[in-house]
Amino acid sequence: MSKLDEMISSFPEAAKEYIKGKKLDEVECVIADLPGIARGKAVPATKFSRQNSFHLPDSIFFQTITGGWGEAAGEEGFVERDMILKPDISTASAAPWTGDWTLQVIHDAFDRKDEPIPFAPRNVLKRVVSLYHEKGWDPIVAPEMEFFLVARNLDPANPIEAMMGRSGRPAAARQAYSMTAVDEFGPVIDDIYDFSEAQGFEIDGITQEGGAGQLEINLRHGCPIKLADEVFYFKRLIREAALRHDCFATFMAKPIENEPGSAMHIHHSIIDLESGFNAFSGPQGGETDDIFEQATDFHQVLHPEFARVYSIVKRAEYDEFLQVISPWEREHLLLNV
């Protein structure tokens, strides 16, 4: 068995099924930066099978969303140290929008002493999850991603507008939970489902949100690290599906001035590893007074930090949405803008 065949045999089932009977051409070695953008390099599959690691400068974590650079200089000045990127083969996933047979693989970042890079997002999340496990808890999450499908906008001076629906008219009305509105974007949604199936992801539901051209996709609940990987892949998947239909997908918090903003809600449960008991649920499956009391204490500590971000977004909105935070809090949703 060749090195390449040996590597392919260790891939997840969805990845093996995608390239079954095909010649794997390329592997994209990717890592998420702080804003969640995929950084990395594409290499021939044969080269990927021969190498155990790759290198990129750690400065990618200090690059801003607009391509600038954050204040990352230390006592030695701005130094671009090489990171060692090691593939997590369990994350191998199809890139079905490419012109050849390509897989993506998420990598973990280490320094030259083989220590995890502390500010790499995936390493941060692994540390957080390990803190739960030390307490004997298993965190379970279910992300909900909101985004807009917008018309191609090649001139940044022009306003962003909702995409043209299959009816030939741009989405204009706010039609929350409307199936007709979802059908308007049917071709894009069909490709999202097809890409998801090729990548082995399970969509829990798609709904029309409150804004014109605004959709929400729910993913099945599971391990925070696995779901973070899926969200990272999913954003790229959705953008690629949109491009096939002459539109853009944006996850910006507030892309259109007079429309509701977008966010990612994370449903969160904590399971006791010994008893299997859900800490957020009472004996009959309902809410508990203890949770509300502790959530209030938690809110008082973190509110000053989150309020600044929340207020910045809300200043651009009309008063009609200001009260929506109360039911969100009651449903134990965490709002990340």
Tab-separated table of C-alpha atoms in Angstrom:
chain	number	residue	atom	x	y	z
A	1	MET	CA	0.000	0.000	0.000
A	2	SER	CA	1.381	3.400	-0.978
A	3	LYS	CA	1.737	6.257	1.501
A	4	LEU	CA	-1.166	8.028	-0.197
A	5	ASP	CA	-3.454	4.985	-0.014
A	6	GLU	CA	-2.491	4.435	3.624
A	7	MET	CA	-3.371	8.056	4.411
A	8	ILE	CA	-6.716	7.834	2.585
A	9	SER	CA	-7.650	4.716	4.562
A	10	SER	CA	-7.486	6.781	7.781
A	11	PHE	CA	-9.851	9.512	6.534
A	12	PRO	CA	-13.412	9.890	7.887
A	13	GLU	CA	-16.047	7.923	5.974
A	14	ALA	CA	-17.516	10.985	4.224
A	15	ALA	CA	-14.094	11.974	2.865
A	16	LYS	CA	-13.339	8.418	1.718
A	17	GLU	CA	-16.727	8.180	0.017
A	18	TYR	CA	-16.168	11.507	-1.757
A	19	ILE	CA	-12.916	10.393	-3.397
A	20	LYS	CA	-13.851	6.730	-3.853
A	21	GLY	CA	-12.747	5.624	-7.310
A	22	LYS	CA	-11.207	9.051	-7.965
A	23	LYS	CA	-7.642	10.340	-7.954
A	24	LEU	CA	-7.094	12.689	-5.025
A	25	ASP	CA	-5.327	15.674	-6.558
A	26	GLU	CA	-4.819	18.192	-3.796
A	27	VAL	CA	-5.068	18.743	-0.048
A	28	GLU	CA	-5.740	22.153	1.454
A	29	CYS	CA	-3.858	22.498	4.749
A	30	VAL	CA	-5.970	25.021	6.653
A	31	ILE	CA	-6.067	26.734	10.008
A	32	ALA	CA	-8.504	29.318	11.359
A	33	ASP	CA	-7.190	32.768	12.233
A	34	LEU	CA	-8.804	34.903	14.951
A	35	PRO	CA	-11.667	36.204	12.739
A	36	GLY	CA	-12.273	32.639	11.508
A	37	ILE	CA	-10.797	33.050	8.032
A	38	ALA	CA	-9.193	29.946	6.519
A	39	ARG	CA	-5.432	30.425	6.173
A	40	GLY	CA	-2.966	27.866	4.920
A	41	LYS	CA	-1.579	26.328	1.762
A	42	ALA	CA	-2.668	23.865	-0.910
A	43	VAL	CA	-0.276	21.010	-1.691
A	44	PRO	CA	-0.358	17.995	-4.021
A	45	ALA	CA	-1.893	14.968	-2.311
A	46	THR	CA	1.295	12.935	-2.781
A	47	LYS	CA	3.333	15.587	-0.958
A	48	PHE	CA	0.785	15.757	1.864
A	49	SER	CA	1.031	11.986	2.349
A	50	ARG	CA	4.833	12.198	2.680
A	51	GLN	CA	5.001	15.028	5.223
A	52	ASN	CA	3.957	14.967	8.866
A	53	SER	CA	3.817	18.740	9.253
A	54	PHE	CA	3.933	22.079	7.468
A	55	HIS	CA	5.029	25.569	8.393
A	56	LEU	CA	3.391	28.995	8.455
A	57	PRO	CA	4.356	32.177	10.336
A	58	ASP	CA	2.498	32.826	13.593
A	59	SER	CA	1.811	36.360	12.334
A	60	ILE	CA	-1.331	35.060	10.607
A	61	PHE	CA	-3.046	35.312	13.990
A	62	PHE	CA	-2.357	39.052	14.099
A	63	GLN	CA	-3.759	39.834	10.662
A	64	THR	CA	-7.002	41.794	10.774
A	65	ILE	CA	-10.214	41.099	8.884
A	66	THR	CA	-9.285	43.827	6.373
A	67	GLY	CA	-5.735	42.565	5.800
A	68	GLY	CA	-3.964	44.922	8.183
A	69	TRP	CA	-1.876	43.947	11.184
A	70	GLY	CA	-2.675	44.171	14.873
A	71	GLU	CA	-0.362	45.486	17.557
A	72	ALA	CA	1.608	42.288	17.988
A	73	ALA	CA	5.164	43.555	18.450
A	74	GLY	CA	6.890	42.402	21.624
A	75	GLU	CA	10.197	43.394	23.195
A	76	GLU	CA	12.012	41.955	20.178
A	77	GLY	CA	9.857	43.900	17.743
A	78	PHE	CA	7.614	42.238	15.180
A	79	VAL	CA	8.969	38.720	14.661
A	80	GLU	CA	7.409	36.189	12.289
A	81	ARG	CA	8.195	32.871	13.919
A	82	ASP	CA	7.497	29.652	12.074
A	83	MET	CA	4.705	27.509	13.475
A	84	ILE	CA	4.605	23.759	12.998
A	85	LEU	CA	1.203	22.747	11.654
A	86	LYS	CA	0.181	19.151	12.300
A	87	PRO	CA	-2.845	17.704	10.481
A	88	ASP	CA	-5.837	16.389	12.384
A	89	ILE	CA	-6.828	13.659	9.931
A	90	SER	CA	-10.236	13.295	11.613
A	91	THR	CA	-11.133	16.706	10.109
A	92	ALA	CA	-10.464	15.678	6.487
A	93	SER	CA	-13.395	16.980	4.472
A	94	ALA	CA	-14.373	17.414	0.826
A	95	ALA	CA	-14.041	20.699	-1.043
A	96	PRO	CA	-16.785	19.911	-3.589
A	97	TRP	CA	-16.779	23.352	-5.227
A	98	THR	CA	-13.257	22.947	-6.619
A	99	GLY	CA	-12.498	21.915	-10.187
A	100	ASP	CA	-10.546	18.810	-9.163
A	101	TRP	CA	-10.735	16.235	-6.368
A	102	THR	CA	-9.631	18.169	-3.300
A	103	LEU	CA	-9.854	17.625	0.445
A	104	GLN	CA	-9.446	20.105	3.290
A	105	VAL	CA	-7.686	19.179	6.529
A	106	ILE	CA	-7.633	21.364	9.648
A	107	HIS	CA	-4.229	21.612	11.311
A	108	ASP	CA	-3.188	22.282	14.902
A	109	ALA	CA	-0.480	24.865	15.572
A	110	PHE	CA	2.654	24.168	17.637
A	111	ASP	CA	5.885	26.040	18.311
A	112	ARG	CA	9.373	24.602	17.783
A	113	LYS	CA	9.319	23.155	21.309
A	114	ASP	CA	6.218	21.187	20.309
A	115	GLU	CA	4.045	23.285	22.619
A	116	PRO	CA	0.584	24.329	21.365
A	117	ILE	CA	0.486	27.936	20.159
A	118	PRO	CA	-1.560	29.482	23.016
A	119	PHE	CA	-3.455	32.019	20.899
A	120	ALA	CA	-4.447	29.653	18.070
A	121	PRO	CA	-8.286	29.555	18.270
A	122	ARG	CA	-8.570	25.755	18.145
A	123	ASN	CA	-5.998	25.424	20.928
A	124	VAL	CA	-7.908	27.958	23.042
A	125	LEU	CA	-11.114	25.957	22.637
A	126	LYS	CA	-9.342	22.710	23.527
A	127	ARG	CA	-8.153	24.304	26.783
A	128	VAL	CA	-11.680	25.470	27.604
A	129	VAL	CA	-13.151	22.014	26.950
A	130	SER	CA	-10.444	20.410	29.097
A	131	LEU	CA	-11.466	22.670	32.007
A	132	TYR	CA	-14.987	21.244	31.778
A	133	HIS	CA	-13.632	17.693	31.700
A	134	GLU	CA	-11.514	18.382	34.791
A	135	LYS	CA	-14.771	19.190	36.595
A	136	GLY	CA	-16.313	15.944	35.392
A	137	TRP	CA	-18.533	17.704	32.859
A	138	ASP	CA	-19.091	17.221	29.141
A	139	PRO	CA	-20.093	20.424	27.306
A	140	ILE	CA	-22.531	20.020	24.407
A	141	VAL	CA	-23.261	22.811	21.927
A	142	ALA	CA	-25.551	23.426	18.958
A	143	PRO	CA	-24.705	26.457	16.780
A	144	GLU	CA	-27.200	28.537	14.810
A	145	MET	CA	-25.624	30.617	12.034
A	146	GLU	CA	-27.399	33.657	10.614
A	147	PHE	CA	-26.319	35.196	7.307
A	148	PHE	CA	-27.568	37.278	4.395
A	149	LEU	CA	-27.614	36.300	0.728
A	150	VAL	CA	-26.878	39.556	-1.067
A	151	ALA	CA	-26.551	40.695	-4.669
A	152	ARG	CA	-23.048	40.863	-6.110
A	153	ASN	CA	-21.523	44.154	-5.072
A	154	LEU	CA	-18.330	44.986	-6.960
A	155	ASP	CA	-18.236	48.650	-5.902
A	156	PRO	CA	-17.847	49.158	-2.130
A	157	ALA	CA	-19.377	52.622	-2.522
A	158	ASN	CA	-22.730	51.063	-3.463
A	159	PRO	CA	-25.158	49.889	-0.771
A	160	ILE	CA	-25.517	46.170	-0.064
A	161	GLU	CA	-28.830	44.756	-1.272
A	162	ALA	CA	-30.577	41.405	-0.898
A	163	MET	CA	-30.048	38.925	-3.745
A	164	MET	CA	-32.463	38.372	-6.618
A	165	GLY	CA	-34.806	35.470	-5.881
A	166	ARG	CA	-35.896	32.811	-8.363
A	167	SER	CA	-39.011	34.909	-9.047
A	168	GLY	CA	-36.781	37.541	-10.631
A	169	ARG	CA	-37.421	40.030	-7.849
A	170	PRO	CA	-34.961	40.963	-5.100
A	171	ALA	CA	-35.954	39.922	-1.593
A	172	ALA	CA	-37.477	43.014	-0.040
A	173	ALA	CA	-39.986	42.085	2.653
A	174	ARG	CA	-39.230	40.746	6.106
A	175	GLN	CA	-40.810	37.307	6.070
A	176	ALA	CA	-39.635	35.485	9.201
A	177	TYR	CA	-40.173	31.705	8.970
A	178	SER	CA	-41.785	32.026	5.529
A	179	MET	CA	-41.424	28.881	3.425
A	180	THR	CA	-42.117	30.921	0.296
A	181	ALA	CA	-39.160	33.146	1.152
A	182	VAL	CA	-36.951	30.065	1.627
A	183	ASP	CA	-38.101	28.733	-1.756
A	184	GLU	CA	-36.908	31.981	-3.365
A	185	PHE	CA	-33.349	30.881	-2.547
A	186	GLY	CA	-33.959	27.215	-3.412
A	187	PRO	CA	-31.045	26.765	-5.859
A	188	VAL	CA	-28.536	28.137	-3.324
A	189	ILE	CA	-29.999	26.040	-0.512
A	190	ASP	CA	-29.895	22.910	-2.699
A	191	ASP	CA	-26.161	23.405	-3.233
A	192	ILE	CA	-25.666	24.019	0.499
A	193	TYR	CA	-27.311	20.655	1.210
A	194	ASP	CA	-25.292	18.905	-1.525
A	195	PHE	CA	-21.998	20.357	-0.292
A	196	SER	CA	-22.915	19.464	3.301
A	197	GLU	CA	-23.644	15.864	2.365
A	198	ALA	CA	-20.314	15.587	0.540
A	199	GLN	CA	-18.553	16.906	3.636
A	200	GLY	CA	-20.421	14.649	6.046
A	201	PHE	CA	-22.198	17.468	7.899
A	202	GLU	CA	-25.715	17.135	9.251
A	203	ILE	CA	-27.965	20.184	8.952
A	204	ASP	CA	-30.687	20.319	11.604
A	205	GLY	CA	-32.795	22.911	9.784
A	206	ILE	CA	-32.888	26.003	7.561
A	207	THR	CA	-35.282	28.902	8.188
A	208	GLN	CA	-35.958	32.365	6.821
A	209	GLU	CA	-34.897	34.919	9.427
A	210	GLY	CA	-36.291	38.395	10.114
A	211	GLY	CA	-34.365	40.258	7.424
A	212	ALA	CA	-34.821	40.352	3.658
A	213	GLY	CA	-32.545	37.651	2.265
A	214	GLN	CA	-31.530	36.562	5.771
A	215	LEU	CA	-31.345	32.826	6.542
A	216	GLU	CA	-30.470	30.719	9.560
A	217	ILE	CA	-28.883	27.270	9.506
A	218	ASN	CA	-28.880	25.023	12.571
A	219	LEU	CA	-26.330	22.263	13.051
A	220	ARG	CA	-26.807	19.088	15.076
A	221	HIS	CA	-25.582	19.322	18.674
A	222	GLY	CA	-22.320	17.723	19.712
A	223	CYS	CA	-18.745	18.234	20.918
A	224	PRO	CA	-17.681	21.928	20.926
A	225	ILE	CA	-14.430	21.225	19.055
A	226	LYS	CA	-16.167	19.174	16.361
A	227	LEU	CA	-18.918	21.785	15.959
A	228	ALA	CA	-16.389	24.641	15.839
A	229	ASP	CA	-14.625	22.801	13.008
A	230	GLU	CA	-17.954	22.366	11.210
A	231	VAL	CA	-18.886	26.050	11.587
A	232	PHE	CA	-15.445	26.995	10.254
A	233	TYR	CA	-15.974	24.738	7.230
A	234	PHE	CA	-19.632	25.703	6.884
A	235	LYS	CA	-19.045	29.415	6.411
A	236	ARG	CA	-16.758	28.679	3.495
A	237	LEU	CA	-19.226	26.139	2.106
A	238	ILE	CA	-22.097	28.653	2.183
A	239	ARG	CA	-20.035	31.376	0.509
A	240	GLU	CA	-19.029	28.973	-2.263
A	241	ALA	CA	-22.636	27.853	-2.787
A	242	ALA	CA	-23.710	31.496	-3.089
A	243	LEU	CA	-21.009	32.270	-5.661
A	244	ARG	CA	-22.381	29.507	-7.895
A	245	HIS	CA	-25.606	31.498	-8.128
A	246	ASP	CA	-24.168	34.940	-8.756
A	247	CYS	CA	-24.624	36.249	-5.223
A	248	PHE	CA	-22.598	36.699	-2.052
A	249	ALA	CA	-23.147	35.295	1.446
A	250	THR	CA	-22.150	37.518	4.352
A	251	PHE	CA	-21.988	36.748	8.062
A	252	MET	CA	-21.343	40.376	9.024
A	253	ALA	CA	-23.122	41.514	12.183
A	254	LYS	CA	-24.889	44.393	10.414
A	255	PRO	CA	-24.423	44.344	6.617
A	256	ILE	CA	-27.630	46.239	5.713
A	257	GLU	CA	-28.493	49.360	7.700
A	258	ASN	CA	-32.267	49.015	7.907
A	259	GLU	CA	-32.380	45.250	8.343
A	260	PRO	CA	-31.905	43.135	11.492
A	261	GLY	CA	-28.367	42.097	12.329
A	262	SER	CA	-26.910	38.597	12.156
A	263	ALA	CA	-25.293	36.588	14.919
A	264	MET	CA	-24.402	33.055	15.894
A	265	HIS	CA	-26.416	31.611	18.764
A	266	ILE	CA	-24.954	28.705	20.685
A	267	HIS	CA	-27.295	26.381	22.563
A	268	HIS	CA	-25.268	25.012	25.448
A	269	SER	CA	-25.774	22.020	27.743
A	270	ILE	CA	-23.474	20.583	30.411
A	271	ILE	CA	-23.672	16.835	31.031
A	272	ASP	CA	-22.289	15.257	34.187
A	273	LEU	CA	-19.917	12.521	32.994
A	274	GLU	CA	-20.680	10.237	35.947
A	275	SER	CA	-24.473	10.489	36.158
A	276	GLY	CA	-25.380	11.690	32.663
A	277	PHE	CA	-27.473	14.441	34.281
A	278	ASN	CA	-28.007	17.682	32.340
A	279	ALA	CA	-27.038	20.549	34.650
A	280	PHE	CA	-29.440	22.920	32.879
A	281	SER	CA	-32.468	20.654	33.265
A	282	GLY	CA	-34.680	19.695	36.198
A	283	PRO	CA	-35.925	16.153	36.957
A	284	GLN	CA	-38.924	16.610	34.656
A	285	GLY	CA	-36.909	18.217	31.877
A	286	GLY	CA	-37.827	21.808	32.737
A	287	GLU	CA	-35.737	24.752	33.846
A	288	THR	CA	-34.327	25.062	37.385
A	289	ASP	CA	-34.254	28.006	39.782
A	290	ASP	CA	-30.552	27.400	40.465
A	291	ILE	CA	-29.690	28.002	36.828
A	292	PHE	CA	-31.484	31.352	36.752
A	293	GLU	CA	-29.819	32.479	39.991
A	294	GLN	CA	-26.350	31.589	38.741
A	295	ALA	CA	-27.058	33.030	35.297
A	296	THR	CA	-27.950	36.330	36.982
A	297	ASP	CA	-24.630	36.368	38.859
A	298	PHE	CA	-22.787	35.472	35.654
A	299	HIS	CA	-24.612	38.229	33.762
A	300	GLN	CA	-23.632	40.879	36.324
A	301	VAL	CA	-19.953	40.020	35.941
A	302	LEU	CA	-19.850	39.871	32.133
A	303	HIS	CA	-22.447	42.501	31.243
A	304	PRO	CA	-19.988	45.450	31.373
A	305	GLU	CA	-17.760	43.669	28.844
A	306	PHE	CA	-20.463	42.519	26.424
A	307	ALA	CA	-22.611	45.637	26.729
A	308	ARG	CA	-20.088	47.706	24.802
A	309	VAL	CA	-20.250	45.441	21.754
A	310	TYR	CA	-24.009	44.996	22.051
A	311	SER	CA	-24.613	48.758	22.297
A	312	ILE	CA	-22.483	49.517	19.249
A	313	VAL	CA	-24.646	47.219	17.129
A	314	LYS	CA	-27.923	48.387	18.643
A	315	ARG	CA	-27.195	52.069	18.006
A	316	ALA	CA	-27.695	51.343	14.303
A	317	GLU	CA	-31.050	49.603	14.793
A	318	TYR	CA	-34.576	50.852	15.366
A	319	ASP	CA	-36.262	50.567	18.760
A	320	GLU	CA	-38.519	47.719	17.620
A	321	PHE	CA	-35.803	45.095	18.267
A	322	LEU	CA	-34.465	46.401	21.577
A	323	GLN	CA	-36.603	44.075	23.723
A	324	VAL	CA	-35.591	40.866	21.976
A	325	ILE	CA	-32.740	40.153	24.421
A	326	SER	CA	-35.100	39.125	27.258
A	327	PRO	CA	-36.580	35.985	25.652
A	328	TRP	CA	-33.130	35.081	24.321
A	329	GLU	CA	-31.743	35.111	27.858
A	330	ARG	CA	-34.613	32.966	29.105
A	331	GLU	CA	-33.867	30.322	26.485
A	332	HIS	CA	-30.222	30.189	27.638
A	333	LEU	CA	-28.899	31.481	24.331
A	334	LEU	CA	-25.474	33.063	24.190
A	335	LEU	CA	-25.243	35.890	21.670
A	336	ASN	CA	-21.890	36.370	19.949
A	337	VAL	CA	-21.688	39.357	17.632
